[in-house]
Amino acid sequence: MKKSLLALAALLFVIVALWQCKTRGAATSAAAGGDAQKAYVPPGKYDEFYNFVSGGFNGQVSVYGLPSGRLLKIIPVFSQFPENGYGYNEETKAMLMTSHGFVPWDDEHHISMSLTNGEQDGRWCFANANNTPRVGRIDLKTFRTTEILEIPNAGGNHSSPFITENSEYIVAGTRFSIPMDDQPDVPINTYKQNFRGTASFISIDPNDGHMKLAFQVLLPGINLDLSRSGKGPSHDWFFFSCYNSEQANTLLEVNASQKDKDFIVAINWKKAEEYAKAGKGQVKKVRYAHNTLDEKTHTATTKWENEVIMLDPKELKDFVYFMPCPKSPHGCDVNPTGEYIVGSGKLAAIIPVFSFEKMQKAIADKNFEGEYDGIPVLKYDAVLHGEVQKPGLGPLHTEFDADGNAYTSFFVSSEIVKWNVKSLQVLDRVPTYYSIGHLCVPGGDTKKPWGKYVIAYNKITKDRYLPTGPELAQSAQIYDISGDKMKLILDFPTVGEPHYANAIPAELLMKNSVKFFKLEENNHPYVAKGEGETKVTRNGNQVHVNMTAIRSHLTPDNIEGVKLGDEVYFHVTNLEQDWDIPHGFAVKGANTAEILIMPGETQTYYWKPDRVGVFPFYCTDFCSALHQEMQGYMRVSPAGANVPLKYGTGEAAPAPTESK
Amino acid sequence: MKNLLAMAAFILLAVSFQFCTQNAPADTAAADNAAATTGAGQSGVQDDESQKNVVQIAIGSKDHTTLVAAVKAAGLVDVLSNAGPFTVYAPTNAAFEKLPKGTVEELLKPENKAKLSNILEYHVSVAVYKPESFRDGQKVNQVNLKDITLGKQGDKLSVNGNANIIASIPASNGIIHVIDAVLLPPEQ
């Protein structure tokens, strides 16, 4: 009896002790200012969301898992990528072709996920190039860039590639107004007369995602900044923020901040579409590149386009209106119901929120305060739902949750502020480290926000991580927004300079993810679908090697008969039909990057030998236990040498010759 | 049998205590770390090598102790330590002394934080206005959304007609113009 009481007492004690232990743990982690557990994804477990993050000056899109912040993938879009040969191999060079020639880099700011009924459908991810105006499309089955379209009549494609509710169009709006392509040479100080902005509408084929520049809207010489399409009731409209309504062409730092208000440009794209289809636009002669990667040949081609339809709102009335918006608005975001348009005047200490219903009424009543370059300007008070007063300094961007709340980033005061869209009351604020630019709530730009987290993409890092010299990784932070108060749960470094990002539930993408390319569907002109199809052929001074790679050899791996002055094309087909077994390929001294060939794919490596000798080549991706053995030699003889073309692997390799 | 039960309970107890204590140091370390990094904004960055920002310059000036106290009271230290760029019109202690007696003390009270912020934000523009870019009569919209008017008579620069710029100091995140009068924002 005594003993059993003792045992009972001991058990009770254990329970209490364990409970205390647990509560103490919870209290400590709350005190740590981060609910780190909420960002923890155990080894072997998957993240809840894919986070597609623009890369800014690296021209790429990077993909992270949320909430762990783990980097999963880097997708090159507008920049060459030596890591996998994108833009270096013969198949993808055409992707980076423009009317300016081969442009191997760009500044990629924003992305948009394809939508159906205003909700993410997980088919494509679009990205913009700011420097040499382009838009790109990533196929979310392969996580590869499959199409790039150049935008004519544009300088600085910034307000792009924002998308309509059913992926009818993505847009491209010019940040730097320029003279149009058909009258290019004008004095810079004739900016007001000769410089124009354009808003381009690029239609998306609902079946295959192919892009087509449907029409351009001609605007005064202002700087279009960001944009969003309408939703629900505002479905037919697109909204663009603009700055520099002063139309300055020098020292914009001062001269573009003179007016109290700039504009949000509201474009009725449905009406514009009707005008374009009715042939009411002017057909302009232009030249721009349209690059498409063929899924079956794994090869990109450039098609040259020569025309664009231009719609001038000064002549074709009633489809473009200006809404005054305080102080150089940056973000221009539409809430999930489509009723409210949030302008973020980056130099203002208020956030104006516009009402779509009021805008419609003001247009019907012709409640204009005047015109700007022939385009009606609606009265500010007539379109305003209200202003968020003193929310912080330097508002930039706004995302939404499903509960009627908005999350706005503030660069100058370095914080995220949560506020209610209807009541305009500030509900919460958290500091970011440091000076946040864009922010992302999963689905926070759609009709159906997934909520849960807001991610801050900060512009300044300073002391957040171990120092790495003058250049630091950009800092991002994840906050849990499931409660009333935002809680910082994780810091994570990012690659490039993230601007806008989207997050999409993992289950929408992972089920469609391609594991390898089917060899039997490979229509590459130099494919070798088996080692029996490998060969080396000469065409003048061009030598084509149809090569195969499989664990753990290259076929052929001994090649002779190449001469100085020849250009060699290694067309390497990866014969594997197995998930995650790429092979790489490189040759000593080649003036290019490696190629990384996915199973079932063919890629081509160009090499022009610069000297006589024997050159090793090898597989650059650790593929098997005998990866180190996966190598070969090419002999290069002097020009005019009498060495016959011979090639093979193993028994088929050129026979050893007697030494003299 | 009962003995065994008691023994098992005690072992469990011992293990659980060990578990508790093993966890504790890690948790404490995490908490300390967080306290060191998440409490401060950019003003907390330890860096004695870079060019000084507008706040650091003001803090280093013995003529601006009142302004610095006001910036701290208004919670603007981190804001003005950020990337900017800012133009800060910095009234000297003597300038504050020109205000009616008791004004500064009143403004520094916690209940007047909004009023104080409004006045201080009237002294900041988000842009760099160098002396050579001043134009006489030029209106500049300040952080509190009210305009100031710049004055330029020969080499003499002024603000709102009554505050003279007595020195201009470049900073890493903008420029400071030292002024001899406090700028008072127009009423709503």
mmCIF file of C-alpha atoms in Angstrom, chain A residues 218-526:
data_model
loop_
_atom_site.group_PDB
_atom_site.id
_atom_site.type_symbol
_atom_site.label_atom_id
_atom_site.label_comp_id
_atom_site.label_asym_id
_atom_site.label_seq_id
_atom_site.Cartn_x
_atom_site.Cartn_y
_atom_site.Cartn_z
ATOM 1 C CA LEU A 218 -0.680 54.996 -76.057
ATOM 2 C CA LEU A 219 -0.256 57.161 -72.947
ATOM 3 C CA PRO A 220 1.350 60.534 -72.204
ATOM 4 C CA GLY A 221 5.023 60.631 -71.234
ATOM 5 C CA ILE A 222 4.578 59.480 -67.647
ATOM 6 C CA ASN A 223 6.307 56.694 -65.737
ATOM 7 C CA LEU A 224 4.008 53.708 -65.263
ATOM 8 C CA ASP A 225 5.059 51.966 -62.096
ATOM 9 C CA LEU A 226 2.944 49.010 -60.958
ATOM 10 C CA SER A 227 -0.392 47.577 -61.912
ATOM 11 C CA ARG A 228 -3.173 45.157 -61.077
ATOM 12 C CA SER A 229 -6.195 43.902 -62.898
ATOM 13 C CA GLY A 230 -9.674 44.271 -61.493
ATOM 14 C CA LYS A 231 -11.577 41.349 -59.993
ATOM 15 C CA GLY A 232 -15.261 40.452 -59.851
ATOM 16 C CA PRO A 233 -17.143 43.698 -60.522
ATOM 17 C CA SER A 234 -13.971 45.407 -61.784
ATOM 18 C CA HIS A 235 -13.015 42.430 -64.000
ATOM 19 C CA ASP A 236 -12.896 44.516 -67.198
ATOM 20 C CA TRP A 237 -10.427 47.039 -65.820
ATOM 21 C CA PHE A 238 -6.708 47.330 -65.286
ATOM 22 C CA PHE A 239 -5.136 49.862 -62.945
ATOM 23 C CA PHE A 240 -1.627 51.286 -63.324
ATOM 24 C CA SER A 241 0.093 53.603 -60.868
ATOM 25 C CA CYS A 242 2.252 56.326 -62.375
ATOM 26 C CA TYR A 243 4.742 58.937 -61.229
ATOM 27 C CA ASN A 244 6.516 61.792 -62.951
ATOM 28 C CA SER A 245 3.296 63.420 -64.102
ATOM 29 C CA GLU A 246 5.627 66.452 -64.008
ATOM 30 C CA GLN A 247 7.151 64.907 -67.159
ATOM 31 C CA ALA A 248 10.676 65.645 -66.043
ATOM 32 C CA ASN A 249 13.544 64.270 -68.091
ATOM 33 C CA THR A 250 16.371 65.090 -65.695
ATOM 34 C CA LEU A 251 17.069 64.736 -61.953
ATOM 35 C CA LEU A 252 13.794 62.926 -61.354
ATOM 36 C CA GLU A 253 14.881 62.491 -57.721
ATOM 37 C CA VAL A 254 13.753 66.086 -57.233
ATOM 38 C CA ASN A 255 11.866 67.023 -60.368
ATOM 39 C CA ALA A 256 9.416 64.100 -60.380
ATOM 40 C CA SER A 257 8.273 64.854 -56.824
ATOM 41 C CA GLN A 258 6.941 68.344 -57.356
ATOM 42 C CA LYS A 259 3.221 67.689 -57.616
ATOM 43 C CA ASP A 260 1.026 66.741 -54.675
ATOM 44 C CA LYS A 261 -0.657 64.104 -56.770
ATOM 45 C CA ASP A 262 0.172 61.831 -59.648
ATOM 46 C CA PHE A 263 -2.274 59.282 -61.055
ATOM 47 C CA ILE A 264 -3.670 55.827 -61.096
ATOM 48 C CA VAL A 265 -4.466 55.096 -64.728
ATOM 49 C CA ALA A 266 -7.642 53.034 -65.133
ATOM 50 C CA ILE A 267 -7.895 51.192 -68.455
ATOM 51 C CA ASN A 268 -11.027 49.335 -69.541
ATOM 52 C CA TRP A 269 -9.262 46.469 -71.321
ATOM 53 C CA LYS A 270 -12.515 44.889 -72.469
ATOM 54 C CA LYS A 271 -13.361 48.055 -74.351
ATOM 55 C CA ALA A 272 -9.803 48.335 -75.625
ATOM 56 C CA GLU A 273 -10.058 44.736 -76.861
ATOM 57 C CA GLU A 274 -13.251 45.633 -78.747
ATOM 58 C CA TYR A 275 -11.574 48.652 -80.339
ATOM 59 C CA ALA A 276 -8.604 46.508 -81.361
ATOM 60 C CA LYS A 277 -10.804 43.743 -82.794
ATOM 61 C CA ALA A 278 -12.920 46.302 -84.667
ATOM 62 C CA GLY A 279 -9.769 47.535 -86.396
ATOM 63 C CA LYS A 280 -9.949 50.963 -84.743
ATOM 64 C CA GLY A 281 -6.317 50.948 -83.710
ATOM 65 C CA GLN A 282 -3.417 52.121 -85.810
ATOM 66 C CA VAL A 283 -1.112 49.399 -87.074
ATOM 67 C CA LYS A 284 2.464 50.408 -86.260
ATOM 68 C CA LYS A 285 5.510 48.964 -87.963
ATOM 69 C CA VAL A 286 7.878 47.641 -85.342
ATOM 70 C CA ARG A 287 10.298 44.736 -84.924
ATOM 71 C CA TYR A 288 10.428 42.470 -81.922
ATOM 72 C CA ALA A 289 11.481 38.948 -81.045
ATOM 73 C CA HIS A 290 9.164 36.154 -80.018
ATOM 74 C CA ASN A 291 11.119 33.184 -78.659
ATOM 75 C CA THR A 292 9.536 29.820 -77.972
ATOM 76 C CA LEU A 293 10.993 26.602 -76.630
ATOM 77 C CA ASP A 294 9.585 23.530 -78.348
ATOM 78 C CA GLU A 295 8.768 20.787 -75.847
ATOM 79 C CA LYS A 296 9.593 17.975 -78.240
ATOM 80 C CA THR A 297 12.802 19.218 -79.835
ATOM 81 C CA HIS A 298 13.902 20.884 -76.579
ATOM 82 C CA THR A 299 14.966 23.707 -78.850
ATOM 83 C CA ALA A 300 14.057 27.400 -78.914
ATOM 84 C CA THR A 301 13.400 29.390 -82.055
ATOM 85 C CA THR A 302 12.968 33.097 -82.633
ATOM 86 C CA LYS A 303 10.105 34.412 -84.690
ATOM 87 C CA TRP A 304 10.311 38.041 -85.783
ATOM 88 C CA GLU A 305 7.140 40.085 -85.385
ATOM 89 C CA ASN A 306 6.601 43.230 -87.437
ATOM 90 C CA GLU A 307 3.402 44.912 -86.351
ATOM 91 C CA VAL A 308 1.497 46.093 -83.335
ATOM 92 C CA ILE A 309 -1.968 47.611 -82.924
ATOM 93 C CA MET A 310 -1.794 50.965 -81.128
ATOM 94 C CA LEU A 311 -4.893 52.424 -79.450
ATOM 95 C CA ASP A 312 -4.841 56.158 -78.746
ATOM 96 C CA PRO A 313 -7.251 57.143 -75.921
ATOM 97 C CA LYS A 314 -7.297 60.712 -77.198
ATOM 98 C CA GLU A 315 -9.100 59.485 -80.300
ATOM 99 C CA LEU A 316 -10.858 56.351 -79.049
ATOM 100 C CA LYS A 317 -12.814 57.734 -76.105
ATOM 101 C CA ASP A 318 -14.119 56.291 -72.880
ATOM 102 C CA PHE A 319 -11.643 53.580 -72.057
ATOM 103 C CA VAL A 320 -8.860 55.387 -70.174
ATOM 104 C CA TYR A 321 -9.305 57.575 -67.072
ATOM 105 C CA PHE A 322 -6.896 59.074 -64.564
ATOM 106 C CA MET A 323 -7.525 58.986 -60.814
ATOM 107 C CA PRO A 324 -5.434 61.504 -58.842
ATOM 108 C CA CYS A 325 -3.262 59.731 -56.258
ATOM 109 C CA PRO A 326 -0.991 61.416 -53.711
ATOM 110 C CA LYS A 327 2.738 61.554 -54.047
ATOM 111 C CA SER A 328 4.359 59.329 -56.610
ATOM 112 C CA PRO A 329 2.297 56.175 -56.102
ATOM 113 C CA HIS A 330 4.238 52.917 -56.305
ATOM 114 C CA GLY A 331 2.015 49.967 -55.439
ATOM 115 C CA CYS A 332 -1.438 49.788 -57.005
ATOM 116 C CA ASP A 333 -3.283 46.821 -55.544
ATOM 117 C CA VAL A 334 -6.845 45.552 -55.849
ATOM 118 C CA ASN A 335 -8.488 43.753 -52.926
ATOM 119 C CA PRO A 336 -9.978 40.240 -53.293
ATOM 120 C CA THR A 337 -13.544 41.511 -53.839
ATOM 121 C CA GLY A 338 -12.382 43.824 -56.624
ATOM 122 C CA GLU A 339 -14.101 46.842 -55.081
ATOM 123 C CA TYR A 340 -11.106 48.660 -53.620
ATOM 124 C CA ILE A 341 -7.959 49.913 -55.303
ATOM 125 C CA VAL A 342 -5.129 50.744 -52.928
ATOM 126 C CA GLY A 343 -2.612 53.339 -54.083
ATOM 127 C CA SER A 344 0.621 53.594 -52.140
ATOM 128 C CA GLY A 345 2.134 57.045 -52.539
ATOM 129 C CA LYS A 346 5.702 56.217 -51.704
ATOM 130 C CA LEU A 347 6.429 59.746 -50.523
ATOM 131 C CA ALA A 348 3.101 60.122 -48.720
ATOM 132 C CA ALA A 349 2.187 59.383 -45.144
ATOM 133 C CA ILE A 350 -1.313 58.244 -46.095
ATOM 134 C CA ILE A 351 -2.709 55.367 -48.123
ATOM 135 C CA PRO A 352 -5.576 56.386 -50.389
ATOM 136 C CA VAL A 353 -8.128 53.657 -51.078
ATOM 137 C CA PHE A 354 -10.291 54.117 -54.161
ATOM 138 C CA SER A 355 -13.746 52.674 -54.690
ATOM 139 C CA PHE A 356 -14.497 50.977 -57.995
ATOM 140 C CA GLU A 357 -18.218 51.658 -57.558
ATOM 141 C CA LYS A 358 -17.511 55.356 -57.018
ATOM 142 C CA MET A 359 -15.198 55.356 -59.998
ATOM 143 C CA GLN A 360 -17.971 53.937 -62.190
ATOM 144 C CA LYS A 361 -20.366 56.595 -60.937
ATOM 145 C CA ALA A 362 -17.850 59.394 -61.426
ATOM 146 C CA ILE A 363 -17.294 58.230 -65.010
ATOM 147 C CA ALA A 364 -21.060 58.039 -65.658
ATOM 148 C CA ASP A 365 -21.569 61.510 -64.128
ATOM 149 C CA LYS A 366 -18.519 62.874 -65.968
ATOM 150 C CA ASN A 367 -17.272 64.063 -62.607
ATOM 151 C CA PHE A 368 -13.936 65.252 -63.969
ATOM 152 C CA GLU A 369 -11.552 67.840 -62.551
ATOM 153 C CA GLY A 370 -10.107 68.347 -66.023
ATOM 154 C CA GLU A 371 -7.951 66.573 -68.554
ATOM 155 C CA TYR A 372 -4.335 65.458 -68.597
ATOM 156 C CA ASP A 373 -2.972 65.365 -72.119
ATOM 157 C CA GLY A 374 -6.471 64.773 -73.501
ATOM 158 C CA ILE A 375 -7.425 62.053 -70.979
ATOM 159 C CA PRO A 376 -10.163 62.789 -68.408
ATOM 160 C CA VAL A 377 -9.028 63.144 -64.787
ATOM 161 C CA LEU A 378 -11.646 62.036 -62.258
ATOM 162 C CA LYS A 379 -12.189 64.103 -59.114
ATOM 163 C CA TYR A 380 -10.156 62.704 -56.202
ATOM 164 C CA ASP A 381 -12.999 63.035 -53.692
ATOM 165 C CA ALA A 382 -15.466 61.463 -56.121
ATOM 166 C CA VAL A 383 -13.492 58.216 -56.423
ATOM 167 C CA LEU A 384 -12.002 57.993 -52.936
ATOM 168 C CA HIS A 385 -13.278 55.394 -50.474
ATOM 169 C CA GLY A 386 -11.040 56.900 -47.799
ATOM 170 C CA GLU A 387 -7.467 57.340 -46.611
ATOM 171 C CA VAL A 388 -5.545 55.349 -44.029
ATOM 172 C CA GLN A 389 -4.170 58.166 -41.911
ATOM 173 C CA LYS A 390 -0.517 58.143 -40.846
ATOM 174 C CA PRO A 391 -0.032 54.397 -41.260
ATOM 175 C CA GLY A 392 3.761 54.738 -41.551
ATOM 176 C CA LEU A 393 6.313 56.282 -43.888
ATOM 177 C CA GLY A 394 6.941 55.282 -47.473
ATOM 178 C CA PRO A 395 4.097 52.856 -48.277
ATOM 179 C CA LEU A 396 5.041 50.631 -51.210
ATOM 180 C CA HIS A 397 2.958 47.494 -51.725
ATOM 181 C CA THR A 398 -0.197 45.879 -50.386
ATOM 182 C CA GLU A 399 -1.330 42.256 -50.225
ATOM 183 C CA PHE A 400 -4.565 40.931 -48.726
ATOM 184 C CA ASP A 401 -5.875 38.109 -46.577
ATOM 185 C CA ALA A 402 -9.274 36.431 -46.875
ATOM 186 C CA ASP A 403 -10.676 38.320 -43.882
ATOM 187 C CA GLY A 404 -10.831 41.830 -45.321
ATOM 188 C CA ASN A 405 -7.405 42.916 -44.120
ATOM 189 C CA ALA A 406 -4.570 44.503 -46.029
ATOM 190 C CA TYR A 407 -0.836 44.264 -45.345
ATOM 191 C CA THR A 408 1.204 47.204 -46.590
ATOM 192 C CA SER A 409 4.986 47.428 -46.701
ATOM 193 C CA PHE A 410 6.649 50.681 -45.602
ATOM 194 C CA PHE A 411 10.153 51.229 -46.888
ATOM 195 C CA VAL A 412 11.084 54.390 -44.991
ATOM 196 C CA SER A 413 9.726 53.335 -41.616
ATOM 197 C CA SER A 414 10.754 49.698 -42.274
ATOM 198 C CA GLU A 415 7.609 47.891 -41.218
ATOM 199 C CA ILE A 416 4.526 45.959 -42.277
ATOM 200 C CA VAL A 417 1.222 47.510 -41.263
ATOM 201 C CA LYS A 418 -1.984 45.485 -41.131
ATOM 202 C CA TRP A 419 -5.173 47.463 -41.674
ATOM 203 C CA ASN A 420 -8.792 46.835 -42.441
ATOM 204 C CA VAL A 421 -9.759 47.666 -46.001
ATOM 205 C CA LYS A 422 -13.290 48.766 -45.213
ATOM 206 C CA SER A 423 -12.801 50.626 -41.931
ATOM 207 C CA LEU A 424 -9.301 51.887 -42.872
ATOM 208 C CA GLN A 425 -8.240 51.324 -39.265
ATOM 209 C CA VAL A 426 -4.671 50.274 -38.537
ATOM 210 C CA LEU A 427 -4.794 46.949 -36.652
ATOM 211 C CA ASP A 428 -1.177 45.953 -36.141
ATOM 212 C CA ARG A 429 2.379 46.743 -37.158
ATOM 213 C CA VAL A 430 5.682 44.853 -37.080
ATOM 214 C CA PRO A 431 9.210 46.044 -37.867
ATOM 215 C CA THR A 432 11.131 44.459 -40.759
ATOM 216 C CA TYR A 433 14.911 44.131 -40.936
ATOM 217 C CA TYR A 434 15.504 46.369 -42.836
ATOM 218 C CA SER A 435 13.616 48.623 -45.229
ATOM 219 C CA ILE A 436 11.134 46.270 -46.821
ATOM 220 C CA GLY A 437 10.300 46.467 -50.516
ATOM 221 C CA HIS A 438 7.679 43.995 -51.692
ATOM 222 C CA LEU A 439 5.723 41.607 -49.525
ATOM 223 C CA CYS A 440 3.750 38.454 -50.249
ATOM 224 C CA VAL A 441 0.776 36.750 -48.707
ATOM 225 C CA PRO A 442 0.165 33.357 -50.365
ATOM 226 C CA GLY A 443 -2.514 34.105 -52.979
ATOM 227 C CA GLY A 444 -2.601 37.636 -51.558
ATOM 228 C CA ASP A 445 -3.108 39.213 -54.980
ATOM 229 C CA THR A 446 -5.969 36.895 -55.995
ATOM 230 C CA LYS A 447 -9.661 36.494 -55.302
ATOM 231 C CA LYS A 448 -8.806 33.685 -52.910
ATOM 232 C CA PRO A 449 -5.917 34.536 -50.578
ATOM 233 C CA TRP A 450 -4.564 31.495 -48.706
ATOM 234 C CA GLY A 451 -3.280 33.740 -45.921
ATOM 235 C CA LYS A 452 -1.274 32.181 -43.052
ATOM 236 C CA TYR A 453 1.970 34.066 -43.718
ATOM 237 C CA VAL A 454 3.261 37.380 -44.913
ATOM 238 C CA ILE A 455 6.806 37.414 -46.245
ATOM 239 C CA ALA A 456 8.871 40.590 -46.249
ATOM 240 C CA TYR A 457 11.506 41.010 -48.967
ATOM 241 C CA ASN A 458 13.873 43.571 -47.530
ATOM 242 C CA LYS A 459 16.211 45.870 -49.390
ATOM 243 C CA ILE A 460 18.813 46.362 -46.676
ATOM 244 C CA THR A 461 20.517 43.515 -44.811
ATOM 245 C CA LYS A 462 23.421 45.074 -42.821
ATOM 246 C CA ASP A 463 23.896 42.961 -39.681
ATOM 247 C CA ARG A 464 21.168 40.314 -40.064
ATOM 248 C CA TYR A 465 23.541 37.511 -41.014
ATOM 249 C CA LEU A 466 27.241 36.782 -40.628
ATOM 250 C CA PRO A 467 29.103 39.453 -42.591
ATOM 251 C CA THR A 468 30.301 38.468 -46.077
ATOM 252 C CA GLY A 469 32.193 41.549 -47.208
ATOM 253 C CA PRO A 470 30.561 44.564 -48.858
ATOM 254 C CA GLU A 471 27.950 42.508 -50.721
ATOM 255 C CA LEU A 472 25.336 40.770 -48.597
ATOM 256 C CA ALA A 473 22.503 38.389 -49.387
ATOM 257 C CA GLN A 474 19.121 40.103 -49.372
ATOM 258 C CA SER A 475 17.152 39.431 -46.245
ATOM 259 C CA ALA A 476 13.628 38.049 -46.137
ATOM 260 C CA GLN A 477 11.397 37.495 -43.142
ATOM 261 C CA ILE A 478 8.334 35.325 -42.615
ATOM 262 C CA TYR A 479 5.583 36.430 -40.254
ATOM 263 C CA ASP A 480 2.732 34.273 -39.051
ATOM 264 C CA ILE A 481 -0.544 36.134 -39.688
ATOM 265 C CA SER A 482 -2.945 33.471 -38.485
ATOM 266 C CA GLY A 483 -3.674 35.429 -35.286
ATOM 267 C CA ASP A 484 -4.581 39.057 -34.644
ATOM 268 C CA LYS A 485 -0.945 39.985 -34.219
ATOM 269 C CA MET A 486 1.725 39.394 -36.846
ATOM 270 C CA LYS A 487 4.585 37.314 -35.464
ATOM 271 C CA LEU A 488 8.081 37.046 -36.911
ATOM 272 C CA ILE A 489 8.903 33.357 -37.251
ATOM 273 C CA LEU A 490 11.905 33.177 -39.579
ATOM 274 C CA ASP A 491 14.717 35.093 -41.257
ATOM 275 C CA PHE A 492 16.084 33.686 -44.505
ATOM 276 C CA PRO A 493 18.609 34.949 -47.048
ATOM 277 C CA THR A 494 17.640 35.028 -50.722
ATOM 278 C CA VAL A 495 19.474 35.070 -54.053
ATOM 279 C CA GLY A 496 19.512 38.088 -56.357
ATOM 280 C CA GLU A 497 17.344 40.989 -55.286
ATOM 281 C CA PRO A 498 13.784 39.849 -54.714
ATOM 282 C CA HIS A 499 11.048 42.226 -55.765
ATOM 283 C CA TYR A 500 7.558 40.754 -56.041
ATOM 284 C CA ALA A 501 6.800 37.152 -55.119
ATOM 285 C CA ASN A 502 3.843 34.783 -55.078
ATOM 286 C CA ALA A 503 3.223 31.695 -53.027
ATOM 287 C CA ILE A 504 1.053 28.786 -54.131
ATOM 288 C CA PRO A 505 -0.069 25.680 -52.211
ATOM 289 C CA ALA A 506 2.310 22.778 -52.832
ATOM 290 C CA GLU A 507 -0.447 20.375 -53.816
ATOM 291 C CA LEU A 508 -1.398 22.569 -56.795
ATOM 292 C CA LEU A 509 2.012 22.030 -58.390
ATOM 293 C CA MET A 510 3.704 18.900 -57.096
ATOM 294 C CA LYS A 511 1.237 16.494 -58.683
ATOM 295 C CA ASN A 512 2.049 17.897 -62.148
ATOM 296 C CA SER A 513 5.804 18.035 -61.792
ATOM 297 C CA VAL A 514 7.596 16.242 -64.645
ATOM 298 C CA LYS A 515 10.178 13.651 -63.527
ATOM 299 C CA PHE A 516 11.950 13.185 -66.871
ATOM 300 C CA PHE A 517 11.401 13.731 -70.582
ATOM 301 C CA LYS A 518 10.262 10.741 -72.610
ATOM 302 C CA LEU A 519 13.023 9.621 -74.923
ATOM 303 C CA GLU A 520 10.587 8.335 -77.549
ATOM 304 C CA GLU A 521 9.062 11.821 -77.780
ATOM 305 C CA ASN A 522 12.423 13.527 -78.295
ATOM 306 C CA ASN A 523 12.343 15.120 -81.759
ATOM 307 C CA HIS A 524 15.661 16.911 -81.548
ATOM 308 C CA PRO A 525 17.275 16.822 -85.027
ATOM 309 C CA TYR A 526 20.508 15.424 -83.554
#
